[in-house]
Amino acid sequence: MAAVPGPLPPAEAEALVRALQGSELRDVGGQGWLRQHEYVEKLNMHGILSASAGQEQLLTELLVTHAKIPVLIGELISVEIWKHKIFPVLCRLEDFKPRSTFPIYVVLHHEASIINLLETVFFYKWKGPGGGRLWGLTLCETLVVVKEICESAEDSILDLIDYCHRKLTLLAARSTKAQAVTSAELCAEHLASPSSMQELQKQAEMMEFEISLKALSVLRFITDQVDSLPLSALTRMLNTHNLPCLLVELVEHCPWSCWEAGKLKKFENGTWHVVPPEDQVKMTKLDGQVWLALLNLLLSPECQHKYRFDGFNKSQLLKLRAFLTDVLIDQLPNLVEMQRFLSYLAVTEPAPPKKDLILEQVPVIRDHILKKNSGKWEAIAKHQVKHAFSLTEEELKLQARRWAQTYSLDMMEALAPDKPRCRVCGVEAAKRCSRCRNEWYCTRACQVQHWQKHKPACNLMAEVSRSVDDL
């Protein structure tokens, strides 16, 4: 049996952190950019494995020490812009028929990798002196870690707040009539075979939901530091974006849960699960993130001094009282303070915030990228088609070797929260395709049924595996 992969050695992790650097939008998908993606992916896996093993997070210290948090935020926003400005142009190019859409998928996935890495460094599990698993450090130690990250971000913390706001707005607007499809349901053959750009658009939409949920977690950790954040950051969260009211919308609509065929489904650990009746009132981690962010933003004296409790905001906030049941408060006792605050708010008229004369900082990363590349979107897309996404068969095989080394199957399985499921019927699976070792099946019959769809991907991935073994 193969050994379970472990975190990177400290020296290798530090070398990868030191190598992180920003890139130009025009260079996205190129060889230099792909190296940066590999660094991010390896650090992302390292962070998750360290957290899963209960090890102290050296990664956080390295990113802070070497001032790489602003670099990650810059790359996060850059790939977000690429997705909204360049990717649609690629999808409209009628003569663009790539042999494989996986190189483009890697760019789309880059955003998910960075936001997941940021979430990991903001919050990680730690093994206490007695060996017990805790959800985090002691309260004091956790606040120190988050404070260091926020301070290391410097002015880019404003850009990160704006980014999270954009994602939460999309999340609040998502229809709750049906569950969102997730990246866990992507077909490997769609990525490896010459599939349509329309299919890739669907995959991008699938990832957007999970990215938005990660952004919710990151924002909640930022709100843990409301008393020490720059005044501009606080003003941006409370007044520019009115995050308290946006969070109320998330409580109301709860886009990570839905009813389907009379059954309640909730999104946890990357997949949708049917919730048994006895657990339907149980608070999920995502529910907890929203309520904790609201506690931070509404109960902090600094926030109460800055927030505008006008008629609209007050009416929106008072909607929360309907959700503050005894069952919910039993699960998160701090909500008693929220209940008291809302009862007080209902019968009083808070004083309007003082109109202090201040010089407010504004986020610059997104505006800088947009202004620098304004009017060049089609030219950039055509440049990337020629130099990054139109790989020959040999170039594709060579690149696939690098992907196979980066996305190790053993590593991915170590990170997976659940046991593998059959690709055809979805039940728990114990049999794996022996050629590519990528797809799982419960029976031989399911494997035979799926073979025609799986064959193109299997052939490519099996050849890549042989090439890697020969290295």
Short mmCIF file of C-alpha atoms in Angstrom, two decimals:
data_model
loop_
_atom_site.label_atom_id
_atom_site.label_comp_id
_atom_site.label_asym_id
_atom_site.label_seq_id
_atom_site.Cartn_x
_atom_site.Cartn_y
_atom_site.Cartn_z
CA MET A 1 0.00 0.00 0.00
CA ALA A 2 1.35 3.43 -0.92
CA ALA A 3 2.27 5.74 1.92
CA VAL A 4 -0.15 8.55 2.64
CA PRO A 5 1.35 11.79 1.29
CA GLY A 6 2.50 14.27 3.89
CA PRO A 7 3.13 18.03 3.96
CA LEU A 8 6.15 19.48 2.16
CA PRO A 9 9.49 19.72 3.98
CA PRO A 10 9.93 23.24 5.47
CA ALA A 11 12.76 24.16 3.09
CA GLU A 12 10.70 23.20 0.02
CA ALA A 13 7.64 25.07 1.29
CA GLU A 14 9.76 28.19 1.86
CA ALA A 15 11.28 27.93 -1.62
CA LEU A 16 7.81 27.76 -3.18
CA VAL A 17 6.61 30.75 -1.15
CA ARG A 18 9.67 32.79 -2.13
CA ALA A 19 9.02 31.97 -5.80
CA LEU A 20 5.47 33.33 -5.78
CA GLN A 21 5.12 36.44 -7.92
CA GLY A 22 2.50 38.40 -9.79
CA SER A 23 1.87 38.03 -13.52
CA GLU A 24 0.45 40.11 -16.33
CA LEU A 25 -3.04 39.34 -17.61
CA ARG A 26 -1.59 38.75 -21.09
CA ASP A 27 0.65 35.98 -19.72
CA VAL A 28 -2.15 33.93 -18.14
CA GLY A 29 -1.95 30.32 -19.33
CA GLY A 30 1.68 30.66 -20.51
CA GLN A 31 4.61 28.59 -19.27
CA GLY A 32 5.71 31.08 -16.61
CA TRP A 33 2.16 31.47 -15.36
CA LEU A 34 1.72 27.67 -15.24
CA ARG A 35 4.77 27.41 -12.98
CA GLN A 36 3.15 29.90 -10.62
CA HIS A 37 -0.04 27.83 -10.69
CA GLU A 38 1.94 24.73 -9.77
CA TYR A 39 3.51 26.57 -6.82
CA VAL A 40 0.08 27.70 -5.60
CA GLU A 41 -1.38 24.21 -6.03
CA LYS A 42 1.44 22.55 -4.11
CA LEU A 43 1.22 25.10 -1.30
CA ASN A 44 -2.56 24.67 -1.24
CA MET A 45 -2.23 20.89 -0.82
CA HIS A 46 0.56 21.38 1.73
CA GLY A 47 -1.65 23.68 3.81
CA ILE A 48 -4.60 21.28 3.78
CA LEU A 49 -2.45 18.27 4.67
CA SER A 50 -0.79 20.21 7.50
CA ALA A 51 -4.20 21.18 8.85
CA SER A 52 -5.54 17.63 8.50
CA ALA A 53 -2.50 16.26 10.37
CA GLY A 54 -3.00 18.83 13.14
CA GLN A 55 0.41 20.37 12.50
CA GLU A 56 1.30 23.96 13.22
CA GLN A 57 0.99 26.07 10.10
CA LEU A 58 4.44 27.11 8.95
CA LEU A 59 2.82 28.20 5.69
CA THR A 60 1.04 31.14 7.31
CA GLU A 61 4.28 32.39 8.84
CA LEU A 62 6.11 32.04 5.52
CA LEU A 63 3.47 33.95 3.54
CA VAL A 64 3.47 36.76 6.12
CA THR A 65 7.27 36.91 6.51
CA HIS A 66 7.90 37.06 2.77
CA ALA A 67 5.01 39.50 2.13
CA LYS A 68 3.20 37.18 -0.28
CA ILE A 69 -0.38 37.78 0.89
CA PRO A 70 -0.71 40.85 -1.42
CA VAL A 71 0.72 38.75 -4.28
CA LEU A 72 -1.96 36.09 -3.78
CA ILE A 73 -4.71 38.71 -3.61
CA GLY A 74 -3.42 40.33 -6.79
CA GLU A 75 -3.38 37.00 -8.64
CA LEU A 76 -6.84 36.17 -7.30
CA ILE A 77 -8.29 39.36 -8.76
CA SER A 78 -6.32 38.99 -11.98
CA VAL A 79 -7.76 35.55 -12.74
CA GLU A 80 -11.23 36.78 -11.74
CA ILE A 81 -10.91 39.52 -14.38
CA TRP A 82 -9.62 36.97 -16.90
CA LYS A 83 -12.68 34.84 -16.27
CA HIS A 84 -15.08 37.75 -16.88
CA LYS A 85 -13.26 39.54 -19.70
CA ILE A 86 -11.06 37.07 -21.62
CA PHE A 87 -12.84 33.76 -21.18
CA PRO A 88 -16.12 34.97 -22.83
CA VAL A 89 -14.10 36.14 -25.85
CA LEU A 90 -12.48 32.69 -26.12
CA CYS A 91 -15.92 31.10 -26.03
CA ARG A 92 -17.10 33.33 -28.91
CA LEU A 93 -14.17 32.55 -31.23
CA GLU A 94 -15.71 30.29 -33.88
CA ASP A 95 -12.37 29.09 -35.26
CA PHE A 96 -10.98 28.14 -31.83
CA LYS A 97 -11.23 24.34 -31.52
CA PRO A 98 -8.62 23.24 -28.96
CA ARG A 99 -7.53 19.60 -28.79
CA SER A 100 -8.16 19.74 -25.07
CA THR A 101 -9.93 22.28 -22.89
CA PHE A 102 -7.93 21.28 -19.82
CA PRO A 103 -5.35 24.11 -20.21
CA ILE A 104 -8.22 26.62 -20.00
CA TYR A 105 -9.80 24.71 -17.14
CA VAL A 106 -6.52 25.06 -15.22
CA VAL A 107 -6.83 28.87 -15.46
CA LEU A 108 -10.42 28.74 -14.24
CA HIS A 109 -9.36 26.47 -11.39
CA HIS A 110 -6.56 28.85 -10.38
CA GLU A 111 -9.05 31.18 -8.71
CA ALA A 112 -10.40 28.29 -6.62
CA SER A 113 -6.88 27.27 -5.62
CA ILE A 114 -5.93 30.75 -4.39
CA ILE A 115 -9.13 31.41 -2.42
CA ASN A 116 -8.81 27.95 -0.85
CA LEU A 117 -5.20 28.71 0.09
CA LEU A 118 -6.23 32.01 1.67
CA GLU A 119 -9.00 30.28 3.62
CA THR A 120 -6.53 27.68 4.86
CA VAL A 121 -3.98 30.22 6.12
CA PHE A 122 -6.72 32.25 7.82
CA PHE A 123 -8.02 29.23 9.66
CA TYR A 124 -6.47 25.88 10.41
CA LYS A 125 -6.80 23.04 12.85
CA TRP A 126 -4.24 22.73 15.59
CA LYS A 127 -3.41 19.83 17.88
CA GLY A 128 -3.36 20.91 21.49
CA PRO A 129 -1.00 19.69 24.22
CA GLY A 130 -3.29 16.76 25.01
CA GLY A 131 -3.46 15.70 21.35
CA GLY A 132 -7.09 16.75 20.99
CA ARG A 133 -8.32 18.20 17.70
CA LEU A 134 -9.59 21.75 18.01
CA TRP A 135 -11.33 23.89 15.40
CA GLY A 136 -8.55 26.43 15.80
CA LEU A 137 -6.02 27.84 18.18
CA THR A 138 -6.95 29.42 21.47
CA LEU A 139 -9.02 32.55 20.88
CA CYS A 140 -6.06 34.81 21.63
CA GLU A 141 -3.69 32.89 19.33
CA THR A 142 -6.26 32.76 16.52
CA LEU A 143 -6.83 36.52 16.65
CA VAL A 144 -3.07 37.12 16.58
CA VAL A 145 -2.70 34.92 13.47
CA VAL A 146 -5.61 36.58 11.64
CA LYS A 147 -4.34 40.03 12.65
CA GLU A 148 -0.89 39.24 11.24
CA ILE A 149 -2.41 38.12 7.93
CA CYS A 150 -4.60 41.23 7.67
CA GLU A 151 -1.65 43.48 8.47
CA SER A 152 0.55 41.62 5.96
CA ALA A 153 -2.09 42.21 3.28
CA GLU A 154 -1.59 45.97 3.77
CA ASP A 155 -3.72 48.05 1.39
CA SER A 156 -4.70 44.95 -0.61
CA ILE A 157 -7.07 43.99 2.23
CA LEU A 158 -9.49 46.49 0.64
CA ASP A 159 -9.26 44.62 -2.65
CA LEU A 160 -9.89 41.33 -0.85
CA ILE A 161 -12.97 42.79 0.89
CA ASP A 162 -14.32 44.00 -2.46
CA TYR A 163 -13.64 40.59 -4.01
CA CYS A 164 -15.53 38.82 -1.22
CA HIS A 165 -18.42 41.26 -1.58
CA ARG A 166 -18.70 40.50 -5.30
CA LYS A 167 -18.80 36.77 -4.59
CA LEU A 168 -21.36 37.09 -1.81
CA THR A 169 -23.56 39.21 -4.07
CA LEU A 170 -23.52 36.42 -6.67
CA LEU A 171 -24.26 33.90 -3.93
CA ALA A 172 -27.26 35.89 -2.67
CA ALA A 173 -28.61 36.21 -6.20
CA ARG A 174 -28.37 32.48 -6.92
CA SER A 175 -31.71 30.73 -7.38
CA THR A 176 -32.58 28.42 -4.50
CA LYS A 177 -35.13 26.39 -6.43
CA ALA A 178 -32.56 23.75 -7.35
CA GLN A 179 -29.18 22.80 -6.04
CA ALA A 180 -26.10 24.26 -7.65
CA VAL A 181 -24.07 21.78 -9.66
CA THR A 182 -20.55 21.49 -8.27
CA SER A 183 -17.10 20.70 -9.58
CA ALA A 184 -17.29 17.29 -7.91
CA GLU A 185 -19.75 16.35 -10.67
CA LEU A 186 -17.43 17.27 -13.54
CA CYS A 187 -16.72 14.53 -16.05
CA ALA A 188 -13.03 13.81 -16.54
CA GLU A 189 -13.64 12.95 -20.18
CA HIS A 190 -15.05 16.45 -20.76
CA LEU A 191 -11.70 17.88 -19.68
CA ALA A 192 -9.42 15.52 -21.59
CA SER A 193 -11.30 15.20 -24.87
CA PRO A 194 -11.96 17.92 -27.47
CA SER A 195 -15.13 19.11 -25.76
CA SER A 196 -16.95 22.29 -26.63
CA MET A 197 -16.28 25.67 -25.06
CA GLN A 198 -19.94 25.62 -24.05
CA GLU A 199 -19.18 22.66 -21.77
CA LEU A 200 -16.30 24.61 -20.27
CA GLN A 201 -18.65 27.50 -19.51
CA LYS A 202 -20.81 25.11 -17.51
CA GLN A 203 -17.75 23.96 -15.59
CA ALA A 204 -16.84 27.57 -14.80
CA GLU A 205 -20.33 28.13 -13.43
CA MET A 206 -20.00 25.03 -11.28
CA MET A 207 -16.78 26.31 -9.74
CA GLU A 208 -18.20 29.78 -9.11
CA PHE A 209 -20.55 28.46 -6.41
CA GLU A 210 -17.76 26.79 -4.44
CA ILE A 211 -15.45 29.80 -4.84
CA SER A 212 -18.17 32.05 -3.44
CA LEU A 213 -18.53 29.82 -0.37
CA LYS A 214 -14.77 30.05 0.24
CA ALA A 215 -15.00 33.84 -0.07
CA LEU A 216 -17.68 33.79 2.64
CA SER A 217 -15.26 32.04 5.00
CA VAL A 218 -12.44 34.46 4.20
CA LEU A 219 -14.70 37.44 4.81
CA ARG A 220 -15.80 36.06 8.15
CA PHE A 221 -12.15 35.78 9.26
CA ILE A 222 -11.55 39.38 8.20
CA THR A 223 -14.49 40.49 10.33
CA ASP A 224 -12.79 38.87 13.33
CA GLN A 225 -10.43 41.85 13.19
CA VAL A 226 -12.94 44.70 12.90
CA ASP A 227 -11.42 46.49 15.89
CA SER A 228 -7.94 46.61 14.36
CA LEU A 229 -8.68 46.94 10.64
CA PRO A 230 -7.90 50.23 8.88
CA LEU A 231 -10.77 52.73 9.04
CA SER A 232 -11.18 52.51 5.26
CA ALA A 233 -11.71 48.74 5.46
CA LEU A 234 -14.39 49.16 8.11
CA THR A 235 -16.15 51.90 6.14
CA ARG A 236 -16.03 49.76 3.03
CA MET A 237 -17.61 46.75 4.74
CA LEU A 238 -20.29 48.65 6.62
CA ASN A 239 -21.31 51.53 4.38
CA THR A 240 -19.90 51.12 0.87
CA HIS A 241 -21.05 47.50 0.59
CA ASN A 242 -23.51 47.27 3.51
CA LEU A 243 -22.34 43.76 4.34
CA PRO A 244 -24.71 43.34 7.31
CA CYS A 245 -27.75 43.55 5.00
CA LEU A 246 -26.08 41.27 2.44
CA LEU A 247 -25.46 38.70 5.16
CA VAL A 248 -29.13 38.95 6.18
CA GLU A 249 -30.04 37.95 2.61
CA LEU A 250 -27.82 34.88 2.92
CA VAL A 251 -29.54 33.91 6.17
CA GLU A 252 -32.94 34.31 4.48
CA HIS A 253 -32.21 32.44 1.24
CA CYS A 254 -29.45 30.04 2.40
CA PRO A 255 -28.10 29.12 -1.08
CA TRP A 256 -26.20 26.11 0.33
CA SER A 257 -29.47 24.31 1.11
CA CYS A 258 -32.45 23.43 -1.07
CA TRP A 259 -35.51 21.22 -1.23
CA GLU A 260 -35.60 18.63 -3.99
CA ALA A 261 -38.27 15.96 -4.43
CA GLY A 262 -39.49 16.62 -0.90
CA LYS A 263 -36.03 16.14 0.64
CA LEU A 264 -33.77 18.76 2.19
CA LYS A 265 -30.28 18.90 0.74
CA LYS A 266 -27.33 20.82 2.17
CA PHE A 267 -23.93 21.52 0.67
CA GLU A 268 -21.03 20.37 2.83
CA ASN A 269 -17.46 19.24 2.09
CA GLY A 270 -17.80 19.89 -1.63
CA THR A 271 -20.99 17.90 -2.30
CA TRP A 272 -24.74 18.02 -1.75
CA HIS A 273 -26.12 15.63 0.90
CA VAL A 274 -29.67 14.64 1.75
CA VAL A 275 -30.25 15.71 5.35
CA PRO A 276 -32.15 13.25 7.55
CA PRO A 277 -35.16 14.76 9.37
CA GLU A 278 -33.45 14.68 12.76
CA ASP A 279 -30.56 16.83 11.46
CA GLN A 280 -32.55 19.42 9.50
CA VAL A 281 -32.25 22.06 12.23
CA LYS A 282 -28.55 21.41 12.73
CA MET A 283 -26.34 24.40 11.93
CA THR A 284 -23.79 23.81 9.17
CA LYS A 285 -20.34 25.38 9.05
CA LEU A 286 -21.57 27.77 6.36
CA ASP A 287 -24.50 28.86 8.53
CA GLY A 288 -22.04 29.44 11.34
CA GLN A 289 -19.78 31.60 9.17
CA VAL A 290 -22.67 33.95 8.33
CA TRP A 291 -23.83 34.29 11.93
CA LEU A 292 -20.27 34.84 13.22
CA ALA A 293 -19.68 37.56 10.62
CA LEU A 294 -22.95 39.24 11.67
CA LEU A 295 -21.92 39.06 15.33
CA ASN A 296 -18.59 40.68 14.50
CA LEU A 297 -20.10 43.47 12.40
CA LEU A 298 -23.10 44.33 14.57
CA LEU A 299 -21.90 43.89 18.15
CA SER A 300 -18.52 45.58 17.90
CA PRO A 301 -18.67 49.08 19.46
CA GLU A 302 -16.53 50.41 16.61
CA CYS A 303 -18.95 49.04 14.02
CA GLN A 304 -22.01 50.31 15.87
CA HIS A 305 -20.40 53.76 15.86
CA LYS A 306 -19.83 53.66 12.07
CA TYR A 307 -22.88 51.82 10.72
CA ARG A 308 -25.97 53.66 9.47
CA PHE A 309 -28.99 52.23 11.30
CA ASP A 310 -31.47 53.97 9.01
CA GLY A 311 -35.01 52.74 8.35
CA PHE A 312 -34.10 50.28 5.61
CA ASN A 313 -31.06 48.80 7.37
CA LYS A 314 -32.98 48.50 10.63
CA SER A 315 -35.91 46.69 8.98
CA GLN A 316 -33.53 44.27 7.26
CA LEU A 317 -31.60 43.48 10.43
CA LEU A 318 -34.77 42.87 12.42
CA LYS A 319 -35.62 40.03 10.03
CA LEU A 320 -32.94 38.03 11.85
CA ARG A 321 -35.17 37.71 14.92
CA ALA A 322 -37.31 35.11 13.16
CA PHE A 323 -34.28 32.86 12.73
CA LEU A 324 -32.96 33.16 16.28
CA THR A 325 -34.72 30.11 17.69
CA ASP A 326 -33.80 28.35 20.90
CA VAL A 327 -32.43 25.44 18.86
CA LEU A 328 -30.10 27.76 16.93
CA ILE A 329 -28.92 29.59 20.04
CA ASP A 330 -28.17 26.27 21.76
CA GLN A 331 -25.74 25.52 18.93
CA LEU A 332 -24.11 28.97 18.97
CA PRO A 333 -24.65 30.49 22.43
CA ASN A 334 -23.07 33.82 21.41
CA LEU A 335 -26.26 34.52 19.48
CA VAL A 336 -27.92 35.42 22.79
CA GLU A 337 -26.06 38.73 22.53
CA MET A 338 -27.39 39.18 19.01
CA GLN A 339 -30.93 38.51 20.24
CA ARG A 340 -30.56 41.16 22.95
CA PHE A 341 -29.13 43.67 20.50
CA LEU A 342 -32.01 43.18 18.05
CA SER A 343 -34.59 43.52 20.84
CA TYR A 344 -32.98 46.81 21.82
CA LEU A 345 -32.78 47.95 18.18
CA ALA A 346 -36.51 47.27 17.70
CA VAL A 347 -37.55 49.80 20.33
CA THR A 348 -34.90 52.50 19.87
CA GLU A 349 -33.65 54.87 17.23
CA PRO A 350 -29.85 54.65 17.22
CA ALA A 351 -27.98 57.90 16.76
CA PRO A 352 -26.78 58.48 13.19
CA PRO A 353 -23.05 57.96 12.66
CA LYS A 354 -20.87 61.01 12.99
CA LYS A 355 -19.83 62.51 9.68
CA ASP A 356 -16.13 62.69 10.31
CA LEU A 357 -13.96 64.25 7.63
CA ILE A 358 -11.62 61.49 6.56
CA LEU A 359 -9.33 60.67 3.65
CA GLU A 360 -10.50 57.25 2.58
CA GLN A 361 -8.26 54.71 0.88
CA VAL A 362 -9.77 52.83 -2.04
CA PRO A 363 -8.84 49.45 -3.57
CA VAL A 364 -6.53 49.79 -6.56
CA ILE A 365 -5.61 46.33 -7.84
CA ARG A 366 -8.76 45.62 -9.87
CA ASP A 367 -9.03 49.14 -11.26
CA HIS A 368 -5.35 49.09 -12.26
CA ILE A 369 -5.72 45.81 -14.19
CA LEU A 370 -8.94 46.95 -15.87
CA LYS A 371 -7.50 50.31 -16.94
CA LYS A 372 -4.24 48.78 -18.15
CA ASN A 373 -6.02 46.26 -20.36
CA SER A 374 -9.13 48.23 -21.33
CA GLY A 375 -9.99 47.71 -25.01
CA LYS A 376 -7.42 44.90 -25.35
CA TRP A 377 -9.57 41.94 -24.30
CA GLU A 378 -9.94 40.43 -27.77
CA ALA A 379 -6.27 40.95 -28.59
CA ILE A 380 -5.24 39.26 -25.33
CA ALA A 381 -7.62 36.36 -26.01
CA LYS A 382 -6.18 35.82 -29.50
CA HIS A 383 -2.63 36.04 -28.13
CA GLN A 384 -3.45 33.35 -25.57
CA VAL A 385 -5.13 31.15 -28.18
CA LYS A 386 -1.92 31.23 -30.20
CA HIS A 387 0.63 30.92 -27.40
CA ALA A 388 -1.11 29.10 -24.54
CA PHE A 389 -4.26 27.20 -25.52
CA SER A 390 -3.59 25.76 -29.02
CA LEU A 391 -1.18 23.03 -27.98
CA THR A 392 0.04 20.39 -30.39
CA GLU A 393 -0.40 16.75 -29.43
CA GLU A 394 3.21 16.52 -28.26
CA GLU A 395 2.97 19.78 -26.28
CA LEU A 396 -0.24 18.54 -24.68
CA LYS A 397 1.42 15.29 -23.61
CA LEU A 398 4.39 17.17 -22.19
CA GLN A 399 2.14 19.53 -20.29
CA ALA A 400 0.02 16.61 -19.10
CA ARG A 401 3.12 15.12 -17.47
CA ARG A 402 3.50 18.27 -15.39
CA TRP A 403 -0.17 18.19 -14.44
CA ALA A 404 0.11 14.52 -13.46
CA GLN A 405 3.03 15.34 -11.17
CA THR A 406 1.21 18.33 -9.65
CA TYR A 407 -2.19 16.64 -9.27
CA SER A 408 -0.96 13.38 -7.76
CA LEU A 409 -3.79 10.85 -7.42
CA ASP A 410 -2.48 9.73 -4.03
CA MET A 411 -2.41 13.35 -2.91
CA MET A 412 -5.93 14.05 -4.16
CA GLU A 413 -7.29 10.95 -2.43
CA ALA A 414 -5.62 12.00 0.83
CA LEU A 415 -7.47 15.33 0.59
CA ALA A 416 -10.86 13.84 -0.34
CA PRO A 417 -13.39 14.10 2.52
CA ASP A 418 -15.53 11.16 1.35
CA LYS A 419 -15.08 7.68 -0.07
CA PRO A 420 -15.14 7.40 -3.91
CA ARG A 421 -18.48 7.05 -5.66
CA CYS A 422 -19.40 5.10 -8.78
CA ARG A 423 -19.22 7.30 -11.88
CA VAL A 424 -22.46 5.79 -13.23
CA CYS A 425 -24.87 5.23 -10.36
CA GLY A 426 -23.28 7.24 -7.53
CA VAL A 427 -23.12 4.48 -4.91
CA GLU A 428 -19.95 3.85 -2.88
CA ALA A 429 -17.32 2.32 -5.17
CA ALA A 430 -14.40 -0.02 -4.57
CA LYS A 431 -13.25 -0.70 -8.15
CA ARG A 432 -11.09 1.71 -10.14
CA CYS A 433 -10.24 1.85 -13.84
CA SER A 434 -6.94 -0.04 -14.00
CA ARG A 435 -5.62 1.89 -17.01
CA CYS A 436 -5.97 5.54 -15.97
CA ARG A 437 -6.78 5.03 -12.24
CA ASN A 438 -9.04 8.07 -12.39
CA GLU A 439 -12.63 6.75 -12.48
CA TRP A 440 -14.37 4.60 -9.86
CA TYR A 441 -17.14 2.03 -10.32
CA CYS A 442 -19.21 -0.19 -8.05
CA THR A 443 -19.47 -3.09 -10.51
CA ARG A 444 -18.05 -4.29 -13.80
CA ALA A 445 -21.44 -3.64 -15.41
CA CYS A 446 -21.24 0.09 -14.58
CA GLN A 447 -17.69 0.27 -15.95
CA VAL A 448 -18.73 -1.33 -19.25
CA GLN A 449 -21.73 0.99 -19.52
CA HIS A 450 -19.50 4.06 -19.10
CA TRP A 451 -16.61 2.92 -21.30
CA GLN A 452 -17.56 4.69 -24.55
CA LYS A 453 -17.71 8.05 -22.78
CA HIS A 454 -14.63 7.38 -20.69
CA LYS A 455 -12.43 5.91 -23.47
CA PRO A 456 -10.92 9.18 -24.89
CA ALA A 457 -9.96 10.46 -21.44
CA CYS A 458 -8.71 7.06 -20.35
CA ASN A 459 -6.40 6.72 -23.35
CA LEU A 460 -4.83 10.15 -22.82
CA MET A 461 -4.46 9.80 -19.06
CA ALA A 462 -3.05 6.27 -19.31
CA GLU A 463 -0.43 7.49 -21.80
CA VAL A 464 0.46 10.39 -19.50
CA SER A 465 0.85 8.01 -16.56
CA ARG A 466 3.22 5.83 -18.57
CA SER A 467 5.22 8.90 -19.58
CA VAL A 468 5.50 10.04 -15.98
CA ASP A 469 6.64 6.58 -14.89
CA ASP A 470 9.39 6.72 -17.54
CA LEU A 471 10.76 10.05 -16.25
#
